[in-house]
Amino acid sequence: MKVSHWICALGVSTVVACQRAAAPASAATELVLRTASVLPDDPGDAAWARAAVFVVPLIPQDMVEPRQLVATTSELRVQALSDGTRAALRLEWSDASADQESRPAHFSDACALQLPAKVAADIPAPQMGEPGKPVEISYWRAAWQRAVDGEPLTLASLYPNAVVDHYPFEAQPAHREIAEAYAPARALGNDMAGPGSAVQDLVATGPGTLEPRTAGDSQARGRRTATGWAVVISRSLPTGLVPGQRTQVAFAVWQGGAGEVGARKMRTAWVDMLREAH
Amino acid sequence: MARVYNWQLGREMSYWYPESRPQKQFAAVFDVNKCIACQTCTLACKTTWTSGRGQEYMLWNNVETKPYGFYPLAWDVNVLDALGEQRWSEGRYEGRTLFEAARAGERVLGWRPEELDYAHPNVGEDDCAGKVDRGHAFGGQHLAWFFYLARICNHCTYPACLASCPRTSIYKRPEDGIVLLDQSRCRGYQECVKACPYKKVFFNPLTGVSEKCIACFPKIEQGLQPQCFANCIGKIRLAGWLSTPDKANPDNPIDYLVHVRKIAKPLMPQLGLEPNIYYIPPLHAPDDFMHQMFGPGVKEAIAAYRHADDDLAGLLALFGSTERIVPRWKRSGEQVLGLEEDGSEIVRVPLREPVHVRAGYDEGRAILRTNCP
């Protein structure tokens, strides 16, 4: 698609380089949620240099249809900090193309982290939980980040040369409510129609069961790096995760340019995450 | 995968969910021979449902010229090519359906149109299948042909869009068989866009979810035909309810055309979706093309249509005669009646339109009249 290539090229040219000192990759077998006085919300913040990098291999989601049969993103570099009330995780991965639009046949780059809804020994299935054992998911999308960063999604932004003769709801101010009728997803409160944030809070009890998590408080900021993406997602600490205790966390990455969306994704197994004692 | 019965194929087939037919199935018959591609149906739908931002390119209803018109581009060519050989044997389909031919890791054999594939809804319009040599048109019948194919969602018995959605955001209403996409549940994965072979699901980039034809269900619920039916000036369409062949009722106009007289055929039944929009095939297109497009029995359908008796001709006269859905019908001599389920009359049309001949010279006004045929 020539149009999209042109748009992507523009996006790359305006990338904010994400500079930081490289933190050493740890040989540890679990992710440590380090204690910090202040949680950096920007992936380029120098504070991340002090957090150990935990490298998690990604595997194709090949358990449920539609399956991801081709391995793309190979690994995720994860760092984790907590200020005692919230956890911030920095996710970094390689992705040569910046895909920041969801359009027909085009998908946005994205990532997600997943935690069991309860800190318990009996953990849910890593593939989006299971009935009776929900998981909480924070889902970041590059397209939403772009909108948050000041490039709102409009017809003109997607198709600069598009011309529309007339929208019925623009005929008179009194007809504004008609616009809602022609955007039923928005009228029904579907977050996909304009999340107003770069991240969604979701809950799931198995593949295909994603629902909005109204009690969620995730925040996220993603930046394009020289080789891919770096995203910081923060959220409240899991209830009951006291210092010195472990829970699990899992991750997923989507390369929009490779047609990855929904179940077509690279994912991790559960990763043990230890909340630092002090 | 479950095993389900697809009567259009004359056999069982694999489908993602078990067979679960609705209490009633919305269905329709389009008489291709009456369509003039005026696109009034297209605009009736467009102004009713898809005038919003992000819907600019969507045509839930479109009319394309066959063989070179497509919306989106090459929708039928692509899916037929992907499916490979499609063999029928004595009314039974021996090839694979889109569900049976699904590749590893997929639920349906599909393909995804690019954006530009939607950019030319009138590509190929009025293009003939062949060249008409100079002067040939004056020599009587010539071999070049085209016809207009009006298309909406087929509200299939086995929808590929529904099967492909990993979130079960698409559902088939048990009360009328209309296939709807839940706008509050969809997350915009576009699996349905890829899976629907008729390409009647569209992604709205400004709401982030997909949308599709809803068969004007608010009208259906009031006993009215959808907008693209009610506004058709060629009166090519009749909406109603379709039974399975074993329960065909000759008093039901759709059953009569599809099951009893067998003059209305599904669009590409070999794909396996059991589509519920039926077409009276064009009279003048090549047999092979018709067989590929409408399955077996097209020649017989055309023969019956060409030599329509008073019952068949009478029912065809009911098309476009009322906005109400006509669940029952009967011919009474020179009149054809559209009836409610309880037998009450909805509409009455003459089997033959009366011919009025005026005198060429109007004595009262002392002027000459021109009589147009």
XYZ file of C-alpha atoms in Angstrom:
651
model
C 0.000 0.000 0.000
C 1.688 3.075 -1.227
C -0.458 5.429 0.844
C 0.395 3.731 4.093
C 4.070 3.499 3.261
C 4.095 7.204 2.729
C 2.358 7.816 6.001
C 4.667 5.443 7.839
C 7.651 7.229 6.383
C 6.361 10.471 7.818
C 5.897 8.801 11.179
C 9.457 7.538 11.238
C 10.816 10.930 10.385
C 9.166 12.439 13.451
C 10.189 9.740 15.870
C 11.415 10.891 19.220
C 14.583 8.998 19.845
C 14.483 7.247 23.150
C 17.902 7.725 24.683
C 18.977 6.108 27.887
C 21.909 4.284 29.300
C 21.671 0.596 28.512
C 20.947 -1.405 31.602
C 22.628 -4.772 31.786
C 20.519 -7.795 31.029
C 20.116 -9.929 34.089
C 20.701 -13.661 34.179
C 17.996 -13.942 36.817
C 15.102 -16.354 36.391
C 12.480 -13.944 37.629
C 11.522 -10.338 37.153
C 12.213 -8.214 40.215
C 9.886 -5.355 40.997
C 12.448 -2.924 42.370
C 11.472 -0.316 44.930
C 11.857 3.277 43.820
C 10.897 6.579 45.413
C 9.523 7.967 42.159
C 8.148 5.994 39.245
C 9.396 7.253 35.885
C 6.507 7.402 33.435
C 8.628 8.071 30.375
C 10.518 5.194 28.760
C 13.419 7.570 28.108
C 13.805 8.538 31.758
C 17.338 8.014 33.048
C 15.952 6.337 36.163
C 15.347 3.200 34.122
C 19.102 2.722 33.763
C 19.197 1.587 37.368
C 16.604 -1.129 36.895
C 17.816 -4.545 35.830
C 16.679 -5.757 32.448
C 14.906 -9.078 32.342
C 14.793 -10.618 28.900
C 11.677 -12.639 28.178
C 11.428 -14.838 25.087
C 8.313 -14.409 23.004
C 6.528 -17.327 21.413
C 3.771 -17.356 18.806
C 0.210 -17.587 20.064
C -0.548 -20.934 18.490
C -3.084 -22.321 20.931
C -6.347 -20.903 19.573
C -7.506 -19.865 16.108
C -6.609 -17.615 14.523
C -3.091 -18.721 15.378
C 0.202 -16.932 14.927
C 2.214 -19.411 12.903
C 5.168 -17.208 12.076
C 7.547 -16.102 14.822
C 8.258 -12.383 14.556
C 9.344 -10.464 17.652
C 11.754 -12.756 19.421
C 12.135 -11.207 22.841
C 11.022 -8.503 25.181
C 13.297 -6.555 27.511
C 11.439 -5.800 30.714
C 12.249 -3.615 33.720
C 10.000 -3.161 36.729
C 9.814 -0.551 39.496
C 7.348 0.110 42.288
C 6.821 3.009 44.663
C 4.817 0.912 47.082
C 1.409 1.649 45.608
C 1.939 1.355 41.882
C 4.058 -0.798 39.607
C 5.677 0.555 36.473
C 6.982 -1.841 33.842
C 9.129 -0.759 30.950
C 8.802 -2.961 27.877
C 11.192 -2.674 24.973
C 11.251 -4.658 21.750
C 12.509 -4.499 18.215
C 10.153 -3.648 15.377
C 11.592 -2.196 12.193
C 8.356 -0.555 11.031
C 6.387 1.968 13.060
C 2.731 1.140 12.536
C 0.625 3.709 14.306
C -2.687 3.469 12.504
C -5.628 1.100 12.523
C -7.202 1.251 9.103
C -8.674 -1.275 6.727
C -5.993 -3.973 6.322
C -3.585 -2.010 8.537
C -2.946 -2.684 12.174
C -1.251 -0.792 14.949
C 1.794 -1.910 16.880
C 0.849 -2.774 20.430
C 1.882 -4.486 23.627
C 0.203 -5.729 26.765
C 0.986 -6.983 30.216
C -1.170 -9.403 32.117
C -1.434 -10.207 35.830
C -3.590 -12.688 37.708
C -6.510 -10.851 39.287
C -5.605 -12.498 42.592
C -2.220 -13.129 44.126
C -2.593 -16.826 44.806
C -0.772 -20.107 44.433
C -3.412 -21.393 42.023
C -2.644 -19.245 39.020
C -4.843 -18.807 35.933
C -3.930 -20.189 32.547
C -1.367 -17.887 30.956
C -3.439 -17.556 27.808
C -5.725 -14.817 29.043
C -6.934 -16.645 32.139
C -9.746 -19.125 32.465
C -13.307 -19.284 33.807
C -13.275 -18.406 37.496
C -9.665 -17.259 37.316
C -9.608 -13.868 35.654
C -6.543 -11.980 34.561
C -6.087 -8.217 34.405
C -4.580 -6.803 31.246
C -3.121 -3.403 30.421
C -3.118 -2.980 26.643
C -1.123 -0.208 24.945
C -1.533 0.669 21.299
C 0.775 2.846 19.206
C -2.171 4.357 17.335
C -3.678 5.626 20.581
C -0.295 6.940 21.701
C -0.112 8.953 18.525
C -3.499 10.483 19.225
C -2.551 11.261 22.821
C 0.663 12.850 21.588
C -1.281 15.425 19.604
C -2.184 13.808 16.311
C -5.872 13.076 16.700
C -7.394 10.445 14.484
C -9.377 12.092 11.726
C -10.293 11.310 8.182
C -7.842 13.975 7.048
C -5.023 12.459 9.091
C -5.649 9.041 7.576
C -6.407 10.141 4.039
C -5.100 13.656 3.354
C -6.616 13.736 -0.126
C -10.069 12.510 0.836
C -12.984 14.731 -0.077
C -16.464 14.323 1.355
C -19.343 16.289 -0.072
C -21.638 16.277 2.884
C -22.283 14.798 6.286
C -25.964 14.982 7.230
C -25.170 15.942 10.813
C -23.245 18.993 9.676
C -26.250 20.502 7.925
C -27.522 22.096 11.109
C -26.105 22.285 14.624
C -29.298 20.703 15.880
C -28.429 17.558 13.960
C -25.254 16.894 15.934
C -26.843 13.999 17.746
C -27.230 12.238 14.406
C -23.450 11.891 14.320
C -23.722 9.572 17.306
C -26.238 7.436 15.479
C -23.810 7.017 12.616
C -21.057 5.974 15.055
C -22.832 3.284 17.055
C -19.659 1.948 18.658
C -19.044 5.380 20.164
C -22.667 5.783 21.169
C -22.458 2.469 23.018
C -19.330 3.495 24.883
C -16.982 1.067 23.153
C -13.482 2.156 24.184
C -12.168 1.240 20.764
C -14.012 4.260 19.386
C -11.864 6.707 21.283
C -10.152 5.568 24.439
C -8.751 9.017 25.235
C -5.695 7.231 26.561
C -2.861 5.197 25.147
C -3.772 2.204 27.285
C -6.871 0.166 28.068
C -7.631 -1.724 31.258
C -9.155 -5.082 30.457
C -10.117 -8.277 32.198
C -10.345 -11.744 30.664
C -11.309 -15.264 31.668
C -9.953 -17.036 28.616
C -9.302 -16.374 24.936
C -11.953 -14.226 23.323
C -13.383 -12.942 26.598
C -11.761 -9.510 26.915
C -13.965 -6.983 28.684
C -13.256 -3.464 29.929
C -11.985 -3.344 33.512
C -13.706 -0.311 34.915
C -11.688 -0.348 38.132
C -8.417 -0.232 36.210
C -6.056 2.680 36.568
C -3.368 1.932 34.004
C -1.316 4.678 32.495
C 1.152 4.315 29.662
C 3.549 6.164 27.495
C 5.300 4.698 24.506
C 8.154 6.077 22.461
C 9.701 4.990 19.246
C 13.336 3.900 19.697
C 16.003 3.511 17.055
C 15.076 -0.156 16.648
C 11.505 -0.489 17.848
C 9.387 0.583 20.761
C 9.836 1.321 24.442
C 6.682 1.552 26.512
C 6.141 2.216 30.195
C 2.901 0.856 31.600
C 2.034 1.580 35.197
C -0.878 0.385 37.290
C -1.792 -0.245 40.888
C 0.118 -3.010 42.557
C -1.845 -6.246 42.574
C -3.934 -6.434 45.722
C -2.153 -8.517 48.318
C 1.292 -8.366 46.739
C 3.342 -7.532 49.811
C 7.112 -6.959 49.826
C 9.006 -10.196 49.382
C 6.083 -11.917 47.711
C 5.777 -13.194 44.146
C 3.077 -13.022 41.547
C 3.110 -13.684 37.847
C 3.153 -11.462 34.834
C 2.864 -12.242 31.133
C 3.369 -10.100 28.072
C 2.290 -9.875 24.465
C 3.568 -7.892 21.509
C 1.891 -7.140 18.200
C 3.697 -5.970 15.068
C 0.975 -4.251 13.124
C 2.980 -4.273 9.924
C 3.104 -8.065 10.077
C -0.680 -8.253 10.290
C -0.639 -9.017 14.001
C -3.864 -8.143 15.774
C -6.007 -9.827 18.403
C -5.052 -13.464 18.770
C -2.358 -13.090 16.112
C 0.407 -12.087 18.490
C 3.697 -13.012 20.084
C 3.303 -13.817 23.740
C 5.198 -15.018 26.778
C 4.453 -17.674 29.316
C 3.886 -16.607 32.909
C 6.967 -14.940 34.336
C 7.551 -14.917 38.089
C 7.648 -11.374 39.414
C 9.129 -10.795 42.877
C 8.274 -7.619 44.752
C 11.506 -6.486 46.317
C 11.523 -6.718 50.106
C 12.877 -3.198 50.602
C -15.397 -27.888 13.874
C -18.948 -29.236 13.929
C -20.798 -31.108 11.213
C -23.769 -29.210 9.820
C -26.152 -29.738 6.915
C -26.017 -27.277 4.036
C -28.960 -27.990 1.742
C -27.549 -25.768 -1.005
C -24.617 -28.180 -1.241
C -26.718 -31.292 -0.807
C -24.424 -32.541 1.907
C -23.026 -32.071 5.371
C -20.027 -29.833 5.836
C -17.703 -28.616 8.569
C -18.517 -25.374 10.376
C -17.092 -23.669 13.425
C -20.333 -23.977 15.416
C -23.075 -26.620 15.516
C -26.135 -26.174 13.314
C -28.586 -23.765 14.905
C -31.169 -22.448 12.518
C -33.255 -19.426 13.515
C -36.995 -19.601 14.111
C -37.399 -17.629 10.880
C -34.773 -16.825 8.281
C -34.734 -13.425 6.608
C -34.254 -13.998 2.895
C -34.834 -12.243 -0.386
C -35.058 -12.740 -4.109
C -33.434 -10.295 -6.529
C -34.515 -10.439 -10.168
C -31.280 -9.625 -11.966
C -33.138 -9.140 -15.245
C -34.957 -6.104 -13.924
C -31.974 -4.242 -12.484
C -30.857 -1.132 -14.356
C -27.998 -0.243 -11.962
C -29.546 3.099 -11.069
C -27.951 2.712 -7.610
C -31.045 4.014 -5.866
C -30.720 1.059 -3.489
C -27.088 1.976 -2.843
C -27.995 5.545 -1.984
C -31.032 4.532 0.049
C -28.728 2.453 2.231
C -25.963 5.022 2.265
C -28.168 7.862 3.445
C -29.899 5.678 5.984
C -26.959 3.964 7.646
C -23.472 4.946 6.486
C -23.296 8.729 6.329
C -20.971 9.068 9.286
C -17.277 9.717 9.605
C -15.258 6.607 8.914
C -18.073 5.167 6.822
C -17.297 7.157 3.708
C -16.137 4.172 1.680
C -18.714 1.721 2.970
C -21.417 0.422 0.687
C -23.466 -2.130 2.579
C -25.472 -2.291 -0.627
C -23.787 -1.976 -3.995
C -24.601 -2.753 -7.604
C -21.760 -3.936 -9.803
C -21.589 -4.815 -13.470
C -20.599 -8.391 -14.124
C -18.187 -9.686 -15.272
C -15.801 -6.721 -14.794
C -17.371 -4.830 -11.928
C -16.402 -5.557 -8.343
C -16.741 -3.911 -4.973
C -14.265 -4.298 -3.460
C -11.959 -4.971 -6.371
C -11.937 -8.601 -7.522
C -13.811 -9.851 -4.450
C -15.232 -12.856 -6.273
C -12.210 -13.594 -8.437
C -9.937 -13.660 -5.429
C -12.013 -16.020 -3.351
C -12.713 -18.360 -6.257
C -9.040 -18.451 -7.075
C -8.093 -19.161 -3.467
C -10.621 -21.950 -3.203
C -9.404 -23.746 -6.300
C -11.469 -26.281 -8.176
C -15.166 -26.331 -7.339
C -16.888 -29.462 -8.573
C -20.596 -30.259 -8.522
C -22.016 -33.682 -9.248
C -25.748 -34.002 -9.832
C -26.614 -31.139 -7.530
C -24.170 -32.168 -4.834
C -21.061 -30.109 -4.199
C -17.969 -32.286 -4.270
C -15.383 -29.585 -3.671
C -14.291 -27.903 -0.476
C -16.041 -24.997 1.224
C -14.249 -21.999 2.718
C -14.469 -23.693 6.114
C -13.120 -26.989 4.869
C -10.326 -25.285 2.940
C -9.187 -23.121 5.881
C -5.425 -23.068 6.172
C -3.594 -24.180 9.310
C -4.286 -21.822 12.180
C -7.253 -20.190 10.446
C -10.979 -20.645 10.911
C -11.941 -19.688 7.360
C -10.172 -19.465 4.016
C -10.225 -15.715 3.499
C -8.374 -12.815 1.981
C -8.076 -9.220 3.074
C -8.763 -6.389 0.608
C -6.371 -3.477 0.582
C -7.749 0.020 1.052
C -7.478 0.877 -2.613
C -9.598 -2.145 -3.458
C -12.512 -0.138 -2.096
C -11.657 2.992 -4.017
C -13.518 2.224 -7.255
C -17.042 1.025 -6.527
C -18.115 1.581 -10.124
C -15.117 -0.018 -11.807
C -16.166 -1.973 -14.887
C -19.576 -0.353 -14.941
C -21.417 -1.131 -18.175
C -18.343 -2.875 -19.571
C -19.259 -5.729 -21.873
C -17.629 -9.114 -21.544
C -16.556 -8.854 -25.145
C -16.055 -6.379 -27.933
C -18.937 -5.634 -30.278
C -17.466 -5.297 -33.732
C -18.407 -2.304 -35.786
C -21.847 -2.731 -37.223
C -22.395 -5.971 -35.355
C -24.963 -4.415 -33.083
C -27.196 -3.859 -36.090
C -27.050 -7.496 -37.079
C -29.363 -8.701 -34.381
C -28.276 -10.600 -31.261
C -24.598 -10.313 -30.460
C -22.476 -12.319 -28.061
C -21.220 -9.520 -25.858
C -22.974 -9.472 -22.523
C -23.020 -7.966 -19.059
C -25.512 -7.771 -16.249
C -25.989 -5.894 -13.029
C -25.523 -7.654 -9.735
C -27.024 -5.923 -6.710
C -25.462 -7.129 -3.489
C -26.091 -6.804 0.233
C -25.050 -8.992 3.162
C -26.398 -12.471 2.532
C -27.311 -13.016 6.206
C -25.926 -16.477 5.723
C -27.058 -19.551 7.588
C -23.374 -20.320 8.163
C -21.746 -16.882 8.189
C -17.992 -16.826 7.698
C -17.808 -13.485 9.509
C -19.439 -15.025 12.558
C -17.225 -18.093 12.443
C -14.064 -16.040 12.147
C -14.600 -13.666 15.050
C -12.462 -14.819 17.982
C -14.580 -12.690 20.328
C -18.016 -13.878 19.208
C -18.880 -10.264 18.490
C -21.021 -11.355 15.547
C -24.263 -13.179 16.109
C -27.226 -14.462 14.177
C -30.542 -13.417 15.640
C -32.658 -16.461 16.540
C -35.888 -14.606 15.791
C -35.149 -13.688 12.167
C -31.698 -14.970 11.174
C -30.305 -11.484 10.622
C -26.531 -11.411 11.192
C -25.411 -8.501 13.341
C -22.083 -7.218 14.595
C -22.177 -6.104 18.235
C -20.837 -2.564 18.181
C -20.145 -2.607 21.895
C -18.120 -5.827 21.800
C -16.075 -5.600 18.590
C -12.384 -4.801 19.023
C -11.601 -4.196 15.383
C -9.486 -7.244 14.591
C -10.930 -7.298 11.045
C -11.031 -11.097 11.000
C -14.604 -10.843 9.712
C -13.530 -8.518 6.896
C -11.010 -11.116 5.845
C -13.366 -14.067 6.199
C -16.546 -12.813 4.531
C -16.190 -13.909 0.891
C -18.823 -11.393 -0.200
C -16.846 -8.619 1.548
C -19.874 -7.157 3.247
C -18.187 -6.330 6.534
C -16.261 -3.063 6.663
C -13.771 -1.639 9.131
C -14.494 1.859 10.382
C -11.109 3.451 11.106
C -12.641 6.266 13.125
C -14.563 4.094 15.556
C -11.992 1.294 15.516
C -14.562 -1.438 14.930
C -16.160 -3.196 11.983
C -19.667 -2.597 10.696
C -22.017 -4.409 8.369
C -25.447 -4.497 6.764
C -28.138 -4.927 9.397
C -30.962 -5.802 6.974
C -32.672 -2.667 8.311
C -33.794 -4.756 11.285
C -35.737 -1.876 12.857
C -37.937 -1.979 9.746
C -38.082 -5.768 9.638
C -39.331 -5.728 13.218
C -42.244 -3.588 12.025
C -43.031 -5.884 9.136
C -41.416 -3.593 6.574
C -38.893 -4.403 3.871
C -35.402 -2.858 4.126
C -34.599 0.495 2.563
C -32.784 -0.958 -0.451
C -35.926 -2.982 -1.216
C -38.495 -0.274 -0.645
C -36.597 2.275 -2.726
C -35.824 0.004 -5.695
C -37.378 1.700 -8.691
C -36.835 -1.370 -10.849
C -38.886 -3.406 -8.364
C -36.332 -6.195 -8.569
C -36.444 -7.194 -4.886
C -38.735 -9.127 -2.627
C -37.901 -9.697 1.054
C -39.462 -12.390 3.169
C -38.819 -15.581 5.038
C -37.250 -18.766 3.739
C -37.944 -22.271 4.963
C -35.636 -25.218 4.615
C -36.511 -27.330 1.528
C -38.289 -30.002 3.550
C -40.657 -27.382 4.967
C -41.187 -25.392 1.781
C -44.602 -23.743 1.655
C -45.861 -22.770 -1.817
C -47.941 -20.005 -0.220
C -44.720 -18.353 0.954
C -43.426 -16.252 -1.969
C -39.747 -16.828 -1.194
C -40.264 -20.565 -0.745
C -42.203 -20.641 -4.002
C -39.423 -18.991 -5.990
C -36.516 -20.799 -4.319
C -37.852 -24.247 -3.528
C -40.994 -24.859 -5.582
C -40.162 -23.248 -8.923
C -36.399 -23.171 -8.256
C -35.875 -20.032 -10.327
C -33.921 -18.122 -7.659
C -30.369 -19.215 -6.921
C -27.875 -18.413 -4.156
C -24.719 -16.437 -4.860
C -21.745 -18.794 -4.984
C -23.248 -21.582 -2.883
C -20.038 -23.576 -3.234
C -18.376 -21.308 -0.690
C -20.496 -23.084 1.920
C -22.156 -20.201 3.747
C -25.723 -21.007 2.651
C -26.389 -17.382 1.694
C -29.979 -16.173 1.949
C -30.166 -13.635 -0.857
C -31.306 -15.428 -4.004
C -31.009 -14.296 -7.603
C -33.140 -14.920 -10.637
C -30.214 -15.309 -13.039
C -29.783 -13.122 -16.106
C -31.154 -14.559 -19.327
C -28.243 -13.859 -21.589
C -25.006 -14.706 -19.746
C -22.936 -17.799 -20.603
C -23.837 -21.043 -18.896
C -20.388 -21.621 -17.413
C -20.277 -18.186 -15.852
C -23.761 -18.667 -14.451
C -22.878 -22.077 -13.076
C -19.857 -20.652 -11.309
C -21.834 -17.752 -9.900
C -25.111 -19.407 -8.945
C -24.404 -23.144 -8.792
C -26.381 -25.899 -10.479
C -29.830 -25.503 -12.004
C -29.388 -22.114 -13.637
C -30.413 -23.278 -17.110
C -33.600 -24.765 -15.757
C -34.259 -21.603 -13.754
C -33.897 -19.437 -16.835
C -36.147 -21.737 -18.851
C -38.855 -21.508 -16.200
C -38.488 -17.750 -16.067
C -38.660 -17.382 -19.836
C -41.836 -19.404 -19.976
C -43.414 -18.146 -16.785
C -46.978 -19.296 -16.309
C -49.607 -17.091 -14.724
C -48.668 -18.128 -11.178
C -44.990 -17.381 -11.591
C -45.564 -14.217 -13.590
C -48.126 -13.138 -11.029
C -45.754 -13.558 -8.128
C -43.077 -11.606 -9.974
C -45.626 -8.801 -10.303
C -45.759 -8.583 -6.513
C -42.117 -7.451 -6.371
C -41.945 -3.821 -5.332
C -45.693 -3.507 -4.922
C -45.626 -2.712 -1.220
C -43.180 -1.695 1.475
C -44.615 -4.346 3.755
C -43.085 -7.810 3.968
C -45.397 -10.231 2.194
C -45.234 -13.575 4.002
C -48.027 -15.212 1.958
C -49.439 -14.833 -1.524
C -51.997 -16.252 -3.894
C -53.241 -15.682 -7.411
C -56.936 -15.168 -7.908
C -57.704 -15.173 -11.586
C -56.213 -12.060 -13.094
C -55.151 -10.652 -9.749
C -52.281 -11.464 -7.423
C -52.637 -10.883 -3.704
C -49.951 -10.267 -1.113
C -51.148 -11.527 2.250
C -50.260 -11.434 5.908
C -49.672 -14.691 7.787
C -53.312 -14.644 8.877
C -54.515 -14.287 5.296
C -55.461 -10.620 5.505
C -54.722 -8.671 2.371
C -51.731 -6.373 2.128
C -51.711 -5.571 -1.547
C -53.451 -6.587 -4.766
C -51.888 -6.206 -8.196
C -53.135 -7.115 -11.662
C -51.524 -10.070 -13.359
C -51.518 -8.045 -16.565
C -51.298 -4.318 -16.607
C -54.274 -2.868 -18.488
C -53.533 -1.262 -21.829
C -55.220 2.035 -22.513
C -55.421 3.257 -26.098
C -56.274 6.865 -26.657
C -57.592 8.261 -29.827
C -54.922 10.031 -31.786
C -57.107 13.091 -32.083
C -58.639 14.618 -28.953
C -62.031 15.866 -30.077
C -62.699 17.797 -26.866
C -59.533 19.865 -27.058
C -59.138 19.662 -30.781
C -55.506 18.570 -30.578
C -53.456 15.629 -31.711
C -52.119 13.295 -29.014
C -48.966 11.273 -29.085
C -49.346 7.831 -27.616
C -46.175 6.397 -26.154
C -45.885 2.661 -25.728
